[in-house]
Coordinates of C-alpha atoms in Angstrom, one line a residue:
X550 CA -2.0 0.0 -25.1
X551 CA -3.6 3.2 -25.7
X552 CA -7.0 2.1 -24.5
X553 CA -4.9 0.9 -20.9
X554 CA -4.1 4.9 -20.9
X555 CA -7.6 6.4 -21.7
X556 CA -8.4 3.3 -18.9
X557 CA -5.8 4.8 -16.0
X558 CA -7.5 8.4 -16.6
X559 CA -10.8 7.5 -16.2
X560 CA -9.7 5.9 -12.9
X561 CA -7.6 8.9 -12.2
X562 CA -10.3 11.3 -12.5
X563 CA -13.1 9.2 -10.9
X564 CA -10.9 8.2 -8.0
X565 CA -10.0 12.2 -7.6
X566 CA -13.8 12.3 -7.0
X567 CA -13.6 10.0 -4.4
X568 CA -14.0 12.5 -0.2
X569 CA -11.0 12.4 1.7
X570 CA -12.5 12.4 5.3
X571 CA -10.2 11.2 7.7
X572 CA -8.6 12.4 11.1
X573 CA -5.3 14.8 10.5
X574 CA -2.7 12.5 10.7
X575 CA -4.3 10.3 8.2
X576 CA -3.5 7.3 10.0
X577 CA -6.3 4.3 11.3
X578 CA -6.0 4.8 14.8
X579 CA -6.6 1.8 17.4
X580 CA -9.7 2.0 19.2
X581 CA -9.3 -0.4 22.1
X582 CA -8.2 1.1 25.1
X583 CA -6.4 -1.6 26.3
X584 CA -4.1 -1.5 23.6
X585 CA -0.3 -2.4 23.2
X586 CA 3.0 -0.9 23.4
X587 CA 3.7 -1.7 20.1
X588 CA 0.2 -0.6 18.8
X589 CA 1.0 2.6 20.4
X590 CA 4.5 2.8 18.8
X591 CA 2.6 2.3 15.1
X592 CA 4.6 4.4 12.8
X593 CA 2.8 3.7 9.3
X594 CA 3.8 1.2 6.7
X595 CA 6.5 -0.7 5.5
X596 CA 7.1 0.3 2.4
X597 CA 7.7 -2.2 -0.4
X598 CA 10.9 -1.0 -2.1
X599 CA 13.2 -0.1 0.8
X600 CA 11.4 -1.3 3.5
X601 CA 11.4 1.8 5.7
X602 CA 8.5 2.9 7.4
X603 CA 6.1 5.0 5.5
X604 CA 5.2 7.3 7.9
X605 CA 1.8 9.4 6.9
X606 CA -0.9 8.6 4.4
X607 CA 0.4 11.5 2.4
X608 CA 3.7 9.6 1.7
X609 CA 2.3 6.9 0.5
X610 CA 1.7 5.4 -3.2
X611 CA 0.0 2.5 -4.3
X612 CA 1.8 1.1 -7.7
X613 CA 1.4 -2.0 -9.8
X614 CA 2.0 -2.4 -13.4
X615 CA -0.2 -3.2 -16.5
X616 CA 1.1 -4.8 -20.1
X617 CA -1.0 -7.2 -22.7
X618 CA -0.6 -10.4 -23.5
X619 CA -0.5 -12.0 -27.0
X620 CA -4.7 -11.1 -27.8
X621 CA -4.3 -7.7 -26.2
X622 CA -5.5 -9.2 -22.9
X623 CA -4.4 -6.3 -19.9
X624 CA -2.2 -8.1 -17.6
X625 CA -1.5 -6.3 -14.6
X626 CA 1.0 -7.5 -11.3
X627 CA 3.2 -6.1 -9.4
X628 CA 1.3 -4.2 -6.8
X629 CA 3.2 -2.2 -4.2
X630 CA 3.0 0.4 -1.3
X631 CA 5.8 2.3 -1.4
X632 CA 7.3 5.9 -0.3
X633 CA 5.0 8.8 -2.8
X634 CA 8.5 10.9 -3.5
X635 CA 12.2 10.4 -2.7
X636 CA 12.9 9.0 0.4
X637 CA 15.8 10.2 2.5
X638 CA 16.4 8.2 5.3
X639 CA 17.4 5.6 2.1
X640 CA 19.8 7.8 0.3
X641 CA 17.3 10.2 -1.8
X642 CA 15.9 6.6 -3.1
X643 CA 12.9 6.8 -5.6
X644 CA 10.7 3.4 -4.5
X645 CA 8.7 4.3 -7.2
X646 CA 8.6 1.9 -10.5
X647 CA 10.5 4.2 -13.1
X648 CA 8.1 4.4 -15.8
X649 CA 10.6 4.7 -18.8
X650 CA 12.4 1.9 -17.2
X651 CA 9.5 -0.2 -17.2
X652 CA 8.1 0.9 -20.6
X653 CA 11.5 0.0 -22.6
X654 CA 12.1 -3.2 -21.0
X655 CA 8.9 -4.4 -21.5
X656 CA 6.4 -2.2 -22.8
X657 CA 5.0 -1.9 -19.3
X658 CA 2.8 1.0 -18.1
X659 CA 2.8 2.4 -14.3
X660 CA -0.1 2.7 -13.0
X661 CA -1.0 3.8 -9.3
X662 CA -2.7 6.0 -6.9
X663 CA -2.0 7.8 -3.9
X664 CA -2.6 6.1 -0.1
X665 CA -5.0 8.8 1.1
X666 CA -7.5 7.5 -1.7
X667 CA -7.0 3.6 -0.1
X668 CA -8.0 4.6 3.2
X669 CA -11.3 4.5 4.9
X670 CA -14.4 3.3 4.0
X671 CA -14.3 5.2 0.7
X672 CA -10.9 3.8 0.1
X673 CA -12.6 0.3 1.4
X674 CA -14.8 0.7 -1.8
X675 CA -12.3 1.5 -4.1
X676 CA -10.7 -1.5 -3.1
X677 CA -13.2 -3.5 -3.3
X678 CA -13.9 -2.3 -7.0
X679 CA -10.7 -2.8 -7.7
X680 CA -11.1 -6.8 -6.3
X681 CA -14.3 -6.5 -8.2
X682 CA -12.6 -5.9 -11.7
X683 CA -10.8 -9.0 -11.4
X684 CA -7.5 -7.8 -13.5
X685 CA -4.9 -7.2 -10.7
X686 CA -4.5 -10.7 -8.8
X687 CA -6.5 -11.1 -5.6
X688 CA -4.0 -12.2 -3.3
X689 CA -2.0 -8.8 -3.7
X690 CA -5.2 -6.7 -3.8
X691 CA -6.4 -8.5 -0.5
X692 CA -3.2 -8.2 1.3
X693 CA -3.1 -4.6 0.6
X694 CA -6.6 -4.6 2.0
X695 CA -5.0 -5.9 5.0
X696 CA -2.9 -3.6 5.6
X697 CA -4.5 0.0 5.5
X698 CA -8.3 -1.2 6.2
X699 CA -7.2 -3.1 9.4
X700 CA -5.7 -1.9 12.7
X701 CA -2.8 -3.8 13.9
X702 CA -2.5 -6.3 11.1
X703 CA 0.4 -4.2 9.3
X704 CA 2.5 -4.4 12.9
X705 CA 1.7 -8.2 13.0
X706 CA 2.6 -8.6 9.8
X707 CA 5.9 -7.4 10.2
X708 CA 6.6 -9.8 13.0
X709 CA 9.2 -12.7 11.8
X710 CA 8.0 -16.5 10.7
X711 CA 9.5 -17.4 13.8
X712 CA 7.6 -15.3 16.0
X713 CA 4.3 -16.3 14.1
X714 CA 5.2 -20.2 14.7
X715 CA 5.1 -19.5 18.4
X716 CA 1.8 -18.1 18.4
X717 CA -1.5 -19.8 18.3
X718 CA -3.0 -20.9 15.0
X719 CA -5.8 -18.3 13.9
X720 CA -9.1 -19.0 14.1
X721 CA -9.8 -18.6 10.2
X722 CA -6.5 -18.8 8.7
X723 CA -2.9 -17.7 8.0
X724 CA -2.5 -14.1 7.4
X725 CA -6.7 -13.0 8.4
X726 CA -6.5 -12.2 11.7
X727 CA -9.5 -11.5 14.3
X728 CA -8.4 -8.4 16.4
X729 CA -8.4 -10.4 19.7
X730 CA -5.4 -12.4 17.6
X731 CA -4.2 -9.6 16.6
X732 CA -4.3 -8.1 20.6
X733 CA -2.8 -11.7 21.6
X734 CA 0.3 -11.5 18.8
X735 CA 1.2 -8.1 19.7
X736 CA 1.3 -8.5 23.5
X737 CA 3.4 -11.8 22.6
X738 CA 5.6 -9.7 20.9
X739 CA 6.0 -6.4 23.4
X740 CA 6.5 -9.1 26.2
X741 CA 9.6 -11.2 23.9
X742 CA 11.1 -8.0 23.3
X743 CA 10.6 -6.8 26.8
X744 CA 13.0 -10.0 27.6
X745 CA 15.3 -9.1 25.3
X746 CA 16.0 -5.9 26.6
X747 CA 16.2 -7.0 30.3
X748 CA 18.8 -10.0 28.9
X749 CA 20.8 -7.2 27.9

């Protein structure tokens, strides 16, 4: 357990080393001109706890949790993006794991980062070092991926099944979306809920 510590650090304090260039609001704009409604209407990311919108890159944290098995194996799960302090709109709610929580129930350890170092392409890389260690399962690191590396997919993402059934099947597969899809879903959506609101 003590070596998972001196581990998180190290990652600490070479992530700190990582540039944070990016534009002021710290958001991945859209680059197509002929975007959406609801492109234009992005707002951040969901967050994973209370599922209201993280709004800037600054409030956001990146969380998962890290234990050992039987042989002293690291196990880690649980990754998350959720709010990076208290969140008001959800009744001063802290979506943050609570480390002592964690640590007496199972002699779990917290481990995480802040958003701004998951963004861009040096975010991209850290990312991708973090697929390349192999310890924190692939699915959740490439779904996280997803969402802050590319435009629109967190949007689409928060569409319901039943919207997704109506749409066409993607090109590669569930859930990896080429931004024409992506373009395609999104204008689905805007006109359904355009509908809506004329039904009304």
């Amino acid at each position: 357990m003590y070596d998972r510590l001196v581990l998180g650090r190290r990652r600490s304090c070479a992530w700190d080393q990582v540039s944070r260039r990016r534009n002021k609001s710290g958001l991945i704009q859209m680059g197509n001109k002929h975007r959406s409604k609801r492109r234009d209407r992005f707002k951040g990311w969901r967050c994973d706890s209370c599922a209201d919108m993280i709004t800037s890159v600054q409030a956001g944290w990146v969380e998962w949790l890290a234990s050992e098995d039987k042989h002293g194996n690291d196990i880690l799960r649980g990754l998350r993006l959720v709010h990076r302090g208290r969140h008001k709109n959800a009744r001063n709610h802290n979506c943050r794991y609570d480390p002592r929580e964690e640590f007496r129930s199972g002699r779990t350890i917290v481990e995480g980062l802040p958003l701004e170092r998951l963004v861009g392409t040096d975010g991209l890389m850290v990312l991708l070092s973090l697929l390349a260690e192999g310890e924190l399962p692939h699915r959740e690191i490439l779904e996280l991926v997803k969402r802050v590396q590319i435009p629109g997919y967190e949007l689409v993402r928060n569409l319901s099944r039943r919207q997704h059934s109506k749409l066409l099947s993607p090109v590669l597969s569930h859930g990896y979306y080429l931004q024409s899809e992506i373009r395609e879903m999104l204008g689905w959506a805007n006109q359904a809920s355009s509908y809506c609101c004329a039904d009304r």
